[in-house]
């Protein structure tokens, strides 16, 4: 476990533990109405032409990496795509039986009024802001990815490619731009007014008016009005929303669905430090085992090296001893051969003394 994250987790758990009861009540409040003046976006599939300009706008305002295929390449629409750590919105194409043209639907975070991601996150990395956006704080995220499991729309994505500090990524409803009074990047870029930004309550009125005025163009349903307790992103479509891959999620929000379970949150929050201390102990134990393994491996290597050196020394000494023996034998044989020669010479002199006298008389006088 990353130390910084572990410490932040401990800090978050400690704070949550201290404030446990209050937070749990807020999280389990089944009658939260969202923020009545919050903003939202309405996507109208009957106007959308699948041009991907919204994808490009999102990519630009969020300074995301450029995709391999350009945004002008519409062949990518032949495959169903999902958002990812570097793509916060995608437009998909749906061929619906009985229609002679495809329908396009844009997808991104729906900015739930009571977000499941936020209620699943025990370090409170997600915030439902009063402007309607749901934003994420990577500084407190511990990377547990419960938000990914909790989201009914499979929106949060994880930076699996970042081994050092992976974070969750998703659409922010361009919260920083909204704060400056500007439109979200995708809304700015749409050439067909398929995207309308405004107060959620106004968007619902606009959508109802379009359905009333053009009943042949729309099914009588605003997707997001009640789904999962309501979302700030809303959709109009000429066909059933399920035909466009939108899931049936029911009307209850995540906190409402889990109100009973959340009643136990103070207790659960209270045991987090215990669990985390356990996790820390396991982590330390692993480190200790690793250190012990390393120590044993070094000792074994030293022993093996020492043993190999001893073997080499012994072999060298044995060779030296053998060499010495051979040398002594050689010298002894040489000495014996010389002694034999000398003995034979003396024996020959004794057997023939004249030759010795001649030898003596032939010596110079000074030699006497
Ligand atoms: S769509 Fe998913 S990620 Fe977005 S606010 Fe709702 S639960 Fe959270
Ligand atoms: S609101 Fe902003 S972040 Fe979300 S899809 Fe649109 S451009 Fe992307
Ligand atoms: S820019 Fe507008 S028309 Fe084009 S794909 Fe996006 S929502 Fe549809």
mmCIF file of C-alpha atoms and ligand atoms in Angstrom:
data_model
loop_
_atom_site.group_PDB
_atom_site.id
_atom_site.type_symbol
_atom_site.label_atom_id
_atom_site.label_comp_id
_atom_site.label_asym_id
_atom_site.label_seq_id
_atom_site.Cartn_x
_atom_site.Cartn_y
_atom_site.Cartn_z
ATOM 1 C CA UNK A 1 0.000 0.000 0.000
ATOM 2 C CA UNK A 2 1.291 3.444 -0.966
ATOM 3 C CA UNK A 3 2.435 5.128 2.255
ATOM 4 C CA UNK A 4 1.040 8.555 1.439
ATOM 5 C CA UNK A 5 -2.292 7.015 0.592
ATOM 6 C CA UNK A 6 -2.210 4.819 3.650
ATOM 7 C CA UNK A 7 -1.622 7.817 5.900
ATOM 8 C CA UNK A 8 -4.322 9.824 4.177
ATOM 9 C CA UNK A 9 -6.606 6.839 4.608
ATOM 10 C CA UNK A 10 -5.825 6.669 8.297
ATOM 11 C CA UNK A 11 -6.413 10.411 8.560
ATOM 12 C CA UNK A 12 -9.707 10.154 6.686
ATOM 13 C CA UNK A 13 -10.844 7.209 8.765
ATOM 14 C CA UNK A 14 -9.871 8.991 11.951
ATOM 15 C CA UNK A 15 -11.853 12.069 11.002
ATOM 16 C CA UNK A 16 -14.778 9.973 9.821
ATOM 17 C CA UNK A 17 -14.602 8.009 13.054
ATOM 18 C CA UNK A 18 -14.751 11.195 15.091
ATOM 19 C CA UNK A 19 -17.649 12.592 13.070
ATOM 20 C CA UNK A 20 -19.148 9.176 12.399
ATOM 21 C CA UNK A 21 -22.679 9.660 13.710
ATOM 22 C CA UNK A 22 -23.329 12.998 11.984
ATOM 23 C CA UNK A 23 -21.946 11.873 8.611
ATOM 24 C CA UNK A 24 -23.886 8.634 8.728
ATOM 25 C CA UNK A 25 -27.149 10.474 9.290
ATOM 26 C CA UNK A 26 -26.450 12.770 6.361
ATOM 27 C CA UNK A 27 -25.471 9.853 4.119
ATOM 28 C CA UNK A 28 -28.525 7.825 5.063
ATOM 29 C CA UNK A 29 -30.959 10.715 4.628
ATOM 30 C CA UNK A 30 -33.522 9.160 2.284
ATOM 31 C CA UNK A 31 -35.355 12.435 1.562
ATOM 32 C CA UNK A 32 -32.517 14.570 0.125
ATOM 33 C CA UNK A 33 -34.013 16.664 -2.711
ATOM 34 C CA UNK A 34 -30.721 17.596 -4.292
ATOM 35 C CA UNK A 35 -30.022 21.243 -4.881
ATOM 36 C CA UNK A 36 -33.189 22.794 -6.392
ATOM 37 C CA UNK A 37 -31.270 25.505 -8.259
ATOM 38 C CA UNK A 38 -28.612 23.132 -9.551
ATOM 39 C CA UNK A 39 -27.620 23.176 -13.196
ATOM 40 C CA UNK A 40 -27.687 20.309 -15.668
ATOM 41 C CA UNK A 41 -27.479 19.385 -19.347
ATOM 42 C CA UNK A 42 -30.209 17.984 -21.601
ATOM 43 C CA UNK A 43 -29.104 15.753 -24.460
ATOM 44 C CA UNK A 44 -31.663 15.422 -27.246
ATOM 45 C CA UNK A 45 -30.924 12.357 -29.398
ATOM 46 C CA UNK A 46 -33.409 13.513 -32.053
ATOM 47 C CA UNK A 47 -31.076 16.452 -32.779
ATOM 48 C CA UNK A 48 -27.734 14.670 -32.382
ATOM 49 C CA UNK A 49 -25.928 13.831 -35.652
ATOM 50 C CA UNK A 50 -22.997 11.907 -34.117
ATOM 51 C CA UNK A 51 -20.401 14.456 -35.260
ATOM 52 C CA UNK A 52 -18.191 13.972 -32.144
ATOM 53 C CA UNK A 53 -17.580 17.712 -31.781
ATOM 54 C CA UNK A 54 -18.624 17.392 -28.115
ATOM 55 C CA UNK A 55 -15.927 14.753 -27.607
ATOM 56 C CA UNK A 56 -13.366 17.111 -29.120
ATOM 57 C CA UNK A 57 -14.578 20.033 -26.994
ATOM 58 C CA UNK A 58 -14.319 17.928 -23.855
ATOM 59 C CA UNK A 59 -10.833 16.772 -24.817
ATOM 60 C CA UNK A 60 -9.712 20.383 -25.359
ATOM 61 C CA UNK A 61 -11.122 22.040 -22.234
ATOM 62 C CA UNK A 62 -9.891 19.215 -20.019
ATOM 63 C CA UNK A 63 -6.420 19.143 -21.645
ATOM 64 C CA UNK A 64 -6.683 15.401 -22.260
ATOM 65 C CA UNK A 65 -4.285 13.464 -24.531
ATOM 66 C CA UNK A 66 -5.238 13.513 -28.206
ATOM 67 C CA UNK A 67 -6.722 10.217 -29.433
ATOM 68 C CA UNK A 68 -4.989 8.020 -32.041
ATOM 69 C CA UNK A 69 -7.797 8.599 -34.547
ATOM 70 C CA UNK A 70 -8.861 12.192 -35.117
ATOM 71 C CA UNK A 71 -12.259 13.437 -33.946
ATOM 72 C CA UNK A 72 -13.228 13.820 -37.622
ATOM 73 C CA UNK A 73 -12.937 10.067 -38.100
ATOM 74 C CA UNK A 74 -16.521 8.843 -37.687
ATOM 75 C CA UNK A 75 -15.576 5.200 -38.303
ATOM 76 C CA UNK A 76 -15.012 4.936 -34.542
ATOM 77 C CA UNK A 77 -18.808 5.084 -34.187
ATOM 78 C CA UNK A 78 -19.014 1.579 -35.652
ATOM 79 C CA UNK A 79 -17.826 0.238 -32.304
ATOM 80 C CA UNK A 80 -19.548 0.847 -28.965
ATOM 81 C CA UNK A 81 -17.191 2.773 -26.735
ATOM 82 C CA UNK A 82 -16.998 3.592 -23.051
ATOM 83 C CA UNK A 83 -15.468 6.515 -21.249
ATOM 84 C CA UNK A 84 -11.940 5.975 -19.958
ATOM 85 C CA UNK A 85 -9.278 7.679 -17.872
ATOM 86 C CA UNK A 86 -8.424 9.907 -20.854
ATOM 87 C CA UNK A 87 -11.861 10.132 -22.525
ATOM 88 C CA UNK A 88 -14.543 11.699 -20.351
ATOM 89 C CA UNK A 89 -17.351 11.518 -22.896
ATOM 90 C CA UNK A 90 -18.210 9.336 -25.890
ATOM 91 C CA UNK A 91 -20.977 9.358 -28.478
ATOM 92 C CA UNK A 92 -22.279 5.954 -29.555
ATOM 93 C CA UNK A 93 -24.352 4.973 -32.585
ATOM 94 C CA UNK A 94 -27.431 2.739 -32.273
ATOM 95 C CA UNK A 95 -29.214 1.057 -35.169
ATOM 96 C CA UNK A 96 -32.769 0.554 -33.994
ATOM 97 C CA UNK A 97 -35.180 -1.884 -35.662
ATOM 98 C CA UNK A 98 -37.846 -0.070 -37.719
ATOM 99 C CA UNK A 99 -35.768 3.102 -38.197
ATOM 100 C CA UNK A 100 -33.965 3.914 -41.454
ATOM 101 C CA UNK A 101 -31.329 6.019 -39.715
ATOM 102 C CA UNK A 102 -29.118 5.536 -36.658
ATOM 103 C CA UNK A 103 -29.642 7.292 -33.335
ATOM 104 C CA UNK A 104 -26.723 8.786 -31.437
ATOM 105 C CA UNK A 105 -26.387 9.128 -27.701
ATOM 106 C CA UNK A 106 -23.709 10.972 -25.785
ATOM 107 C CA UNK A 107 -22.573 9.495 -22.498
ATOM 108 C CA UNK A 108 -20.546 10.749 -19.543
ATOM 109 C CA UNK A 109 -21.107 11.055 -15.780
ATOM 110 C CA UNK A 110 -24.818 11.746 -15.190
ATOM 111 C CA UNK A 111 -24.126 13.827 -12.073
ATOM 112 C CA UNK A 112 -26.652 12.036 -9.893
ATOM 113 C CA UNK A 113 -28.559 14.147 -7.399
ATOM 114 C CA UNK A 114 -27.636 11.598 -4.721
ATOM 115 C CA UNK A 115 -24.501 9.998 -6.185
ATOM 116 C CA UNK A 116 -23.833 6.328 -5.501
ATOM 117 C CA UNK A 117 -20.113 6.969 -6.029
ATOM 118 C CA UNK A 118 -20.132 9.500 -3.186
ATOM 119 C CA UNK A 119 -22.103 7.308 -0.813
ATOM 120 C CA UNK A 120 -19.769 4.344 -1.485
ATOM 121 C CA UNK A 121 -16.624 6.383 -0.882
ATOM 122 C CA UNK A 122 -15.617 6.147 2.803
ATOM 123 C CA UNK A 123 -12.966 8.877 2.563
ATOM 124 C CA UNK A 124 -15.448 11.309 0.962
ATOM 125 C CA UNK A 125 -13.435 11.815 -2.221
ATOM 126 C CA UNK A 126 -16.622 12.805 -4.115
ATOM 127 C CA UNK A 127 -18.619 15.996 -3.582
ATOM 128 C CA UNK A 128 -22.082 16.835 -4.845
ATOM 129 C CA UNK A 129 -21.784 20.551 -5.473
ATOM 130 C CA UNK A 130 -24.636 23.033 -5.323
ATOM 131 C CA UNK A 131 -24.186 23.745 -9.066
ATOM 132 C CA UNK A 132 -25.187 20.111 -9.721
ATOM 133 C CA UNK A 133 -21.762 18.729 -10.594
ATOM 134 C CA UNK A 134 -20.194 15.757 -8.847
ATOM 135 C CA UNK A 135 -16.473 16.305 -8.442
ATOM 136 C CA UNK A 136 -13.638 14.141 -7.167
ATOM 137 C CA UNK A 137 -10.664 14.891 -4.931
ATOM 138 C CA UNK A 138 -7.684 12.684 -5.802
ATOM 139 C CA UNK A 139 -5.714 13.871 -2.738
ATOM 140 C CA UNK A 140 -7.832 11.827 -0.336
ATOM 141 C CA UNK A 141 -8.617 8.897 -2.682
ATOM 142 C CA UNK A 142 -7.116 5.618 -1.461
ATOM 143 C CA UNK A 143 -7.719 3.798 -4.765
ATOM 144 C CA UNK A 144 -10.225 1.266 -3.378
ATOM 145 C CA UNK A 145 -12.419 1.696 -6.500
ATOM 146 C CA UNK A 146 -15.697 1.176 -4.600
ATOM 147 C CA UNK A 147 -17.068 4.149 -6.584
ATOM 148 C CA UNK A 148 -16.563 2.176 -9.818
ATOM 149 C CA UNK A 149 -18.588 -0.713 -8.435
ATOM 150 C CA UNK A 150 -21.286 1.528 -6.956
ATOM 151 C CA UNK A 151 -22.010 3.715 -10.018
ATOM 152 C CA UNK A 152 -25.125 2.372 -11.792
ATOM 153 C CA UNK A 153 -23.848 3.830 -15.083
ATOM 154 C CA UNK A 154 -20.282 2.399 -14.907
ATOM 155 C CA UNK A 155 -18.789 5.856 -15.220
ATOM 156 C CA UNK A 156 -15.729 6.268 -12.935
ATOM 157 C CA UNK A 157 -12.573 4.926 -14.567
ATOM 158 C CA UNK A 158 -9.193 4.210 -13.019
ATOM 159 C CA UNK A 159 -5.779 5.240 -14.337
ATOM 160 C CA UNK A 160 -4.430 1.682 -14.610
ATOM 161 C CA UNK A 161 -1.574 2.995 -16.767
ATOM 162 C CA UNK A 162 -0.208 5.116 -13.924
ATOM 163 C CA UNK A 163 1.714 2.768 -11.598
ATOM 164 C CA UNK A 164 2.759 5.505 -9.148
ATOM 165 C CA UNK A 165 -0.356 7.489 -8.290
ATOM 166 C CA UNK A 166 -3.390 6.233 -10.197
ATOM 167 C CA UNK A 167 -6.563 8.281 -9.799
ATOM 168 C CA UNK A 168 -10.232 8.008 -10.706
ATOM 169 C CA UNK A 169 -11.258 10.011 -13.756
ATOM 170 C CA UNK A 170 -14.669 11.155 -14.947
ATOM 171 C CA UNK A 171 -16.597 14.124 -16.344
ATOM 172 C CA UNK A 172 -16.775 17.051 -13.907
ATOM 173 C CA UNK A 173 -19.640 18.804 -15.735
ATOM 174 C CA UNK A 174 -16.848 21.300 -16.346
ATOM 175 C CA UNK A 175 -17.263 22.551 -12.776
ATOM 176 C CA UNK A 176 -14.349 25.035 -13.119
ATOM 177 C CA UNK A 177 -15.921 26.574 -16.258
ATOM 178 C CA UNK A 178 -19.402 26.735 -14.684
ATOM 179 C CA UNK A 179 -17.897 28.602 -11.721
ATOM 180 C CA UNK A 180 -16.565 31.189 -14.186
ATOM 181 C CA UNK A 181 -20.034 31.521 -15.712
ATOM 182 C CA UNK A 182 -19.023 29.627 -18.872
ATOM 183 C CA UNK A 183 -20.664 26.677 -20.645
ATOM 184 C CA UNK A 184 -19.257 23.135 -20.360
ATOM 185 C CA UNK A 185 -16.829 22.343 -23.191
ATOM 186 C CA UNK A 186 -19.098 19.804 -24.877
ATOM 187 C CA UNK A 187 -22.114 22.126 -24.828
ATOM 188 C CA UNK A 188 -20.051 24.961 -26.353
ATOM 189 C CA UNK A 189 -18.928 22.665 -29.174
ATOM 190 C CA UNK A 190 -22.241 21.143 -30.264
ATOM 191 C CA UNK A 191 -23.234 22.546 -33.674
ATOM 192 C CA UNK A 192 -26.811 21.181 -33.557
ATOM 193 C CA UNK A 193 -27.998 22.389 -30.149
ATOM 194 C CA UNK A 194 -28.407 18.763 -29.152
ATOM 195 C CA UNK A 195 -26.983 19.793 -25.782
ATOM 196 C CA UNK A 196 -28.723 22.409 -23.627
ATOM 197 C CA UNK A 197 -27.186 23.699 -20.418
ATOM 198 C CA UNK A 198 -29.425 25.253 -17.774
ATOM 199 C CA UNK A 199 -31.147 24.941 -14.456
ATOM 200 C CA UNK A 200 -32.282 21.327 -14.053
ATOM 201 C CA UNK A 201 -35.866 22.358 -13.274
ATOM 202 C CA UNK A 202 -35.915 24.519 -16.463
ATOM 203 C CA UNK A 203 -34.465 21.662 -18.538
ATOM 204 C CA UNK A 204 -37.290 19.388 -17.393
ATOM 205 C CA UNK A 205 -39.810 22.020 -18.511
ATOM 206 C CA UNK A 206 -38.041 22.368 -21.885
ATOM 207 C CA UNK A 207 -38.040 18.600 -22.344
ATOM 208 C CA UNK A 208 -41.736 18.304 -21.443
ATOM 209 C CA UNK A 209 -42.566 21.069 -23.880
ATOM 210 C CA UNK A 210 -40.693 19.326 -26.716
ATOM 211 C CA UNK A 211 -42.499 16.049 -26.018
ATOM 212 C CA UNK A 212 -45.857 17.884 -25.918
ATOM 213 C CA UNK A 213 -45.144 19.802 -29.110
ATOM 214 C CA UNK A 214 -43.594 16.944 -31.105
ATOM 215 C CA UNK A 215 -45.103 13.700 -29.802
ATOM 216 C CA UNK A 216 -44.106 11.890 -33.010
ATOM 217 C CA UNK A 217 -40.454 12.781 -32.402
ATOM 218 C CA UNK A 218 -40.040 11.575 -28.816
ATOM 219 C CA UNK A 219 -41.030 8.791 -26.467
ATOM 220 C CA UNK A 220 -42.856 10.235 -23.483
ATOM 221 C CA UNK A 221 -39.984 9.880 -21.074
ATOM 222 C CA UNK A 222 -37.205 12.124 -19.760
ATOM 223 C CA UNK A 223 -34.422 9.753 -18.786
ATOM 224 C CA UNK A 224 -32.731 11.019 -15.630
ATOM 225 C CA UNK A 225 -35.767 12.793 -14.216
ATOM 226 C CA UNK A 226 -36.270 10.061 -11.654
ATOM 227 C CA UNK A 227 -33.550 7.468 -12.380
ATOM 228 C CA UNK A 228 -31.521 6.607 -9.277
ATOM 229 C CA UNK A 229 -33.174 9.472 -7.411
ATOM 230 C CA UNK A 230 -32.712 11.837 -10.378
ATOM 231 C CA UNK A 231 -29.662 13.038 -12.303
ATOM 232 C CA UNK A 232 -28.535 16.485 -13.421
ATOM 233 C CA UNK A 233 -27.856 15.149 -16.897
ATOM 234 C CA UNK A 234 -31.147 14.480 -18.714
ATOM 235 C CA UNK A 235 -32.006 12.757 -22.003
ATOM 236 C CA UNK A 236 -34.723 12.930 -24.649
ATOM 237 C CA UNK A 237 -34.923 10.246 -27.338
ATOM 238 C CA UNK A 238 -37.133 9.148 -30.234
ATOM 239 C CA UNK A 239 -36.946 5.512 -29.085
ATOM 240 C CA UNK A 240 -37.022 3.721 -25.743
ATOM 241 C CA UNK A 241 -33.957 4.705 -23.771
ATOM 242 C CA UNK A 242 -33.099 1.045 -23.232
ATOM 243 C CA UNK A 243 -32.636 0.811 -27.050
ATOM 244 C CA UNK A 244 -29.830 3.338 -26.597
ATOM 245 C CA UNK A 245 -28.069 1.295 -23.940
ATOM 246 C CA UNK A 246 -29.400 3.242 -20.966
ATOM 247 C CA UNK A 247 -29.939 0.924 -17.997
ATOM 248 C CA UNK A 248 -33.131 0.518 -16.000
ATOM 249 C CA UNK A 249 -31.973 1.618 -12.558
ATOM 250 C CA UNK A 250 -35.198 2.292 -10.673
ATOM 251 C CA UNK A 251 -36.194 5.485 -8.910
ATOM 252 C CA UNK A 252 -34.477 4.993 -5.583
ATOM 253 C CA UNK A 253 -31.177 6.718 -4.960
ATOM 254 C CA UNK A 254 -28.193 4.808 -3.650
ATOM 255 C CA UNK A 255 -28.456 6.258 -0.098
ATOM 256 C CA UNK A 256 -32.190 5.471 -0.047
ATOM 257 C CA UNK A 257 -31.539 1.907 -1.180
ATOM 258 C CA UNK A 258 -28.854 1.443 1.430
ATOM 259 C CA UNK A 259 -30.473 3.498 4.226
ATOM 260 C CA UNK A 260 -30.744 0.412 6.440
ATOM 261 C CA UNK A 261 -27.191 -0.618 5.803
ATOM 262 C CA UNK A 262 -25.956 2.932 6.310
ATOM 263 C CA UNK A 263 -27.543 2.906 9.769
ATOM 264 C CA UNK A 264 -24.609 0.690 10.668
ATOM 265 C CA UNK A 265 -22.074 3.136 9.241
ATOM 266 C CA UNK A 266 -20.903 4.618 12.589
ATOM 267 C CA UNK A 267 -20.010 1.117 13.700
ATOM 268 C CA UNK A 268 -18.328 0.337 10.395
ATOM 269 C CA UNK A 269 -16.523 3.681 10.410
ATOM 270 C CA UNK A 270 -15.442 2.972 13.982
ATOM 271 C CA UNK A 271 -13.728 -0.259 13.007
ATOM 272 C CA UNK A 272 -11.856 1.252 10.068
ATOM 273 C CA UNK A 273 -8.840 2.245 12.168
ATOM 274 C CA UNK A 274 -8.769 -1.323 13.509
ATOM 275 C CA UNK A 275 -8.949 -2.778 10.000
ATOM 276 C CA UNK A 276 -6.361 -0.334 8.746
ATOM 277 C CA UNK A 277 -4.057 -1.064 11.664
ATOM 278 C CA UNK A 278 -4.429 -4.730 10.725
ATOM 279 C CA UNK A 279 -3.627 -3.919 7.100
ATOM 280 C CA UNK A 280 -0.615 -1.898 8.249
ATOM 281 C CA UNK A 281 0.544 -4.791 10.452
ATOM 282 C CA UNK A 282 0.211 -7.205 7.516
ATOM 283 C CA UNK A 283 2.127 -4.769 5.352
ATOM 284 C CA UNK A 284 4.903 -4.439 7.998
ATOM 285 C CA UNK A 285 4.993 -8.237 8.445
ATOM 286 C CA UNK A 286 5.475 -8.604 4.702
ATOM 287 C CA UNK A 287 8.334 -6.087 4.836
ATOM 288 C CA UNK A 288 9.897 -7.987 7.775
ATOM 289 C CA UNK A 289 9.607 -11.316 5.970
ATOM 290 C CA UNK A 290 11.140 -9.723 2.872
ATOM 291 C CA UNK A 291 14.048 -8.346 4.977
ATOM 292 C CA UNK A 292 14.564 -11.729 6.653
ATOM 293 C CA UNK A 293 14.478 -13.491 3.286
ATOM 294 C CA UNK A 294 17.043 -11.034 1.959
ATOM 295 C CA UNK A 295 19.290 -11.572 5.013
ATOM 296 C CA UNK A 296 19.072 -15.361 4.639
ATOM 297 C CA UNK A 297 19.843 -15.089 0.912
ATOM 298 C CA UNK A 298 22.953 -12.957 1.635
ATOM 299 C CA UNK A 299 24.127 -15.408 4.340
ATOM 300 C CA UNK A 300 23.641 -18.338 1.963
ATOM 301 C CA UNK A 301 25.574 -16.526 -0.788
ATOM 302 C CA UNK A 302 28.454 -15.822 1.648
ATOM 303 C CA UNK A 303 28.493 -19.459 2.770
ATOM 304 C CA UNK A 304 28.494 -20.701 -0.799
ATOM 305 C CA UNK A 305 31.298 -18.304 -1.766
ATOM 306 C CA UNK A 306 33.321 -19.244 1.320
ATOM 307 C CA UNK A 307 32.837 -22.934 0.643
ATOM 308 C CA UNK A 308 33.856 -22.528 -3.015
ATOM 309 C CA UNK A 309 36.966 -20.562 -1.908
ATOM 310 C CA UNK A 310 37.857 -23.272 0.640
ATOM 311 C CA UNK A 311 37.555 -25.959 -2.046
ATOM 312 C CA UNK A 312 39.799 -23.980 -4.384
ATOM 313 C CA UNK A 313 42.403 -23.415 -1.651
ATOM 314 C CA UNK A 314 42.414 -27.104 -0.716
ATOM 315 C CA UNK A 315 42.858 -28.130 -4.374
ATOM 316 C CA UNK A 316 45.717 -25.611 -4.773
ATOM 317 C CA UNK A 317 47.453 -26.892 -1.636
ATOM 318 C CA UNK A 318 47.108 -30.507 -2.731
ATOM 319 C CA UNK A 319 48.564 -29.608 -6.123
ATOM 320 C CA UNK A 320 51.435 -27.742 -4.485
ATOM 321 C CA UNK A 321 52.146 -30.736 -2.242
ATOM 322 C CA UNK A 322 52.155 -33.049 -5.263
ATOM 323 C CA UNK A 323 54.417 -30.652 -7.190
ATOM 324 C CA UNK A 324 56.777 -30.512 -4.228
ATOM 325 C CA UNK A 325 56.910 -34.317 -3.961
ATOM 326 C CA UNK A 326 57.651 -34.619 -7.670
ATOM 327 C CA UNK A 327 60.360 -31.982 -7.379
ATOM 328 C CA UNK A 328 62.028 -33.781 -4.417
ATOM 329 C CA UNK A 329 61.889 -37.068 -6.316
ATOM 330 C CA UNK A 330 63.457 -35.404 -9.341
ATOM 331 C CA UNK A 331 66.270 -33.845 -7.265
ATOM 332 C CA UNK A 332 66.874 -37.122 -5.437
ATOM 333 C CA UNK A 333 67.160 -39.058 -8.703
ATOM 334 C CA UNK A 334 69.559 -36.424 -10.030
ATOM 335 C CA UNK A 335 71.716 -36.589 -6.877
ATOM 336 C CA UNK A 336 71.766 -40.390 -7.005
ATOM 337 C CA UNK A 337 72.771 -40.310 -10.705
ATOM 338 C CA UNK A 338 75.616 -37.835 -9.936
ATOM 339 C CA UNK A 339 76.854 -39.968 -6.991
ATOM 340 C CA UNK A 340 76.853 -43.042 -9.218
ATOM 341 C CA UNK A 341 78.868 -41.206 -11.831
ATOM 342 C CA UNK A 342 81.413 -40.010 -9.242
ATOM 343 C CA UNK A 343 81.688 -43.493 -7.746
ATOM 344 C CA UNK A 344 82.324 -45.027 -11.177
ATOM 345 C CA UNK A 345 85.021 -42.432 -11.888
ATOM 346 C CA UNK A 346 86.796 -43.136 -8.598
ATOM 347 C CA UNK A 347 86.544 -46.870 -9.141
ATOM 348 C CA UNK A 348 88.083 -46.509 -12.594
ATOM 349 C CA UNK A 349 90.970 -44.470 -11.105
ATOM 350 C CA UNK A 350 91.690 -47.102 -8.509
ATOM 351 C CA UNK A 351 91.727 -49.820 -11.114
ATOM 352 C CA UNK A 352 94.166 -47.843 -13.279
ATOM 353 C CA UNK A 353 96.582 -45.881 -10.939
ATOM 354 C CA UNK A 354 99.161 -45.042 -13.761
ATOM 355 C CA UNK A 355 96.827 -42.952 -15.563
ATOM 356 C CA UNK A 356 96.414 -41.083 -12.275
ATOM 357 C CA UNK A 357 100.214 -40.649 -11.927
ATOM 358 C CA UNK A 358 100.519 -39.463 -15.508
ATOM 359 C CA UNK A 359 97.824 -37.100 -14.732
ATOM 360 C CA UNK A 360 99.672 -36.034 -11.547
ATOM 361 C CA UNK A 361 103.094 -35.568 -13.347
ATOM 362 C CA UNK A 362 101.560 -33.657 -16.133
ATOM 363 C CA UNK A 363 100.327 -31.076 -13.615
ATOM 364 C CA UNK A 364 102.248 -27.747 -13.584
ATOM 365 C CA UNK A 365 104.854 -27.419 -10.754
ATOM 366 C CA UNK A 366 103.275 -24.533 -9.009
ATOM 367 C CA UNK A 367 100.365 -26.735 -8.353
ATOM 368 C CA UNK A 368 102.294 -29.004 -5.802
HETATM 369 S S1 LIG B 1 -23.129 8.713 -12.782
HETATM 370 FE FE1 LIG B 1 -21.855 7.433 -11.465
HETATM 371 S S2 LIG B 1 -19.971 8.625 -11.235
HETATM 372 FE FE2 LIG B 1 -21.538 10.039 -11.977
HETATM 373 S S3 LIG B 1 -22.416 10.957 -10.131
HETATM 374 FE FE3 LIG B 1 -23.695 9.192 -10.651
HETATM 375 S S4 LIG B 1 -22.816 7.526 -9.450
HETATM 376 FE FE4 LIG B 1 -21.285 9.137 -9.505
HETATM 377 S S1 LIG B 2 -19.294 18.574 -19.050
HETATM 378 FE FE1 LIG B 2 -17.138 18.969 -19.406
HETATM 379 S S2 LIG B 2 -16.094 17.163 -18.627
HETATM 380 FE FE2 LIG B 2 -18.272 16.615 -18.873
HETATM 381 S S3 LIG B 2 -18.431 15.718 -20.900
HETATM 382 FE FE3 LIG B 2 -18.884 17.883 -21.119
HETATM 383 S S4 LIG B 2 -16.882 18.792 -21.610
HETATM 384 FE FE4 LIG B 2 -16.485 16.777 -20.794
HETATM 385 S S1 LIG B 3 -21.566 17.665 -30.744
HETATM 386 FE FE1 LIG B 3 -23.758 17.624 -30.480
HETATM 387 S S2 LIG B 3 -24.520 16.763 -32.400
HETATM 388 FE FE2 LIG B 3 -22.370 16.333 -32.347
HETATM 389 S S3 LIG B 3 -22.235 14.294 -31.417
HETATM 390 FE FE3 LIG B 3 -22.044 15.740 -29.730
HETATM 391 S S4 LIG B 3 -24.090 16.031 -28.957
HETATM 392 FE FE4 LIG B 3 -24.273 15.081 -30.972
#
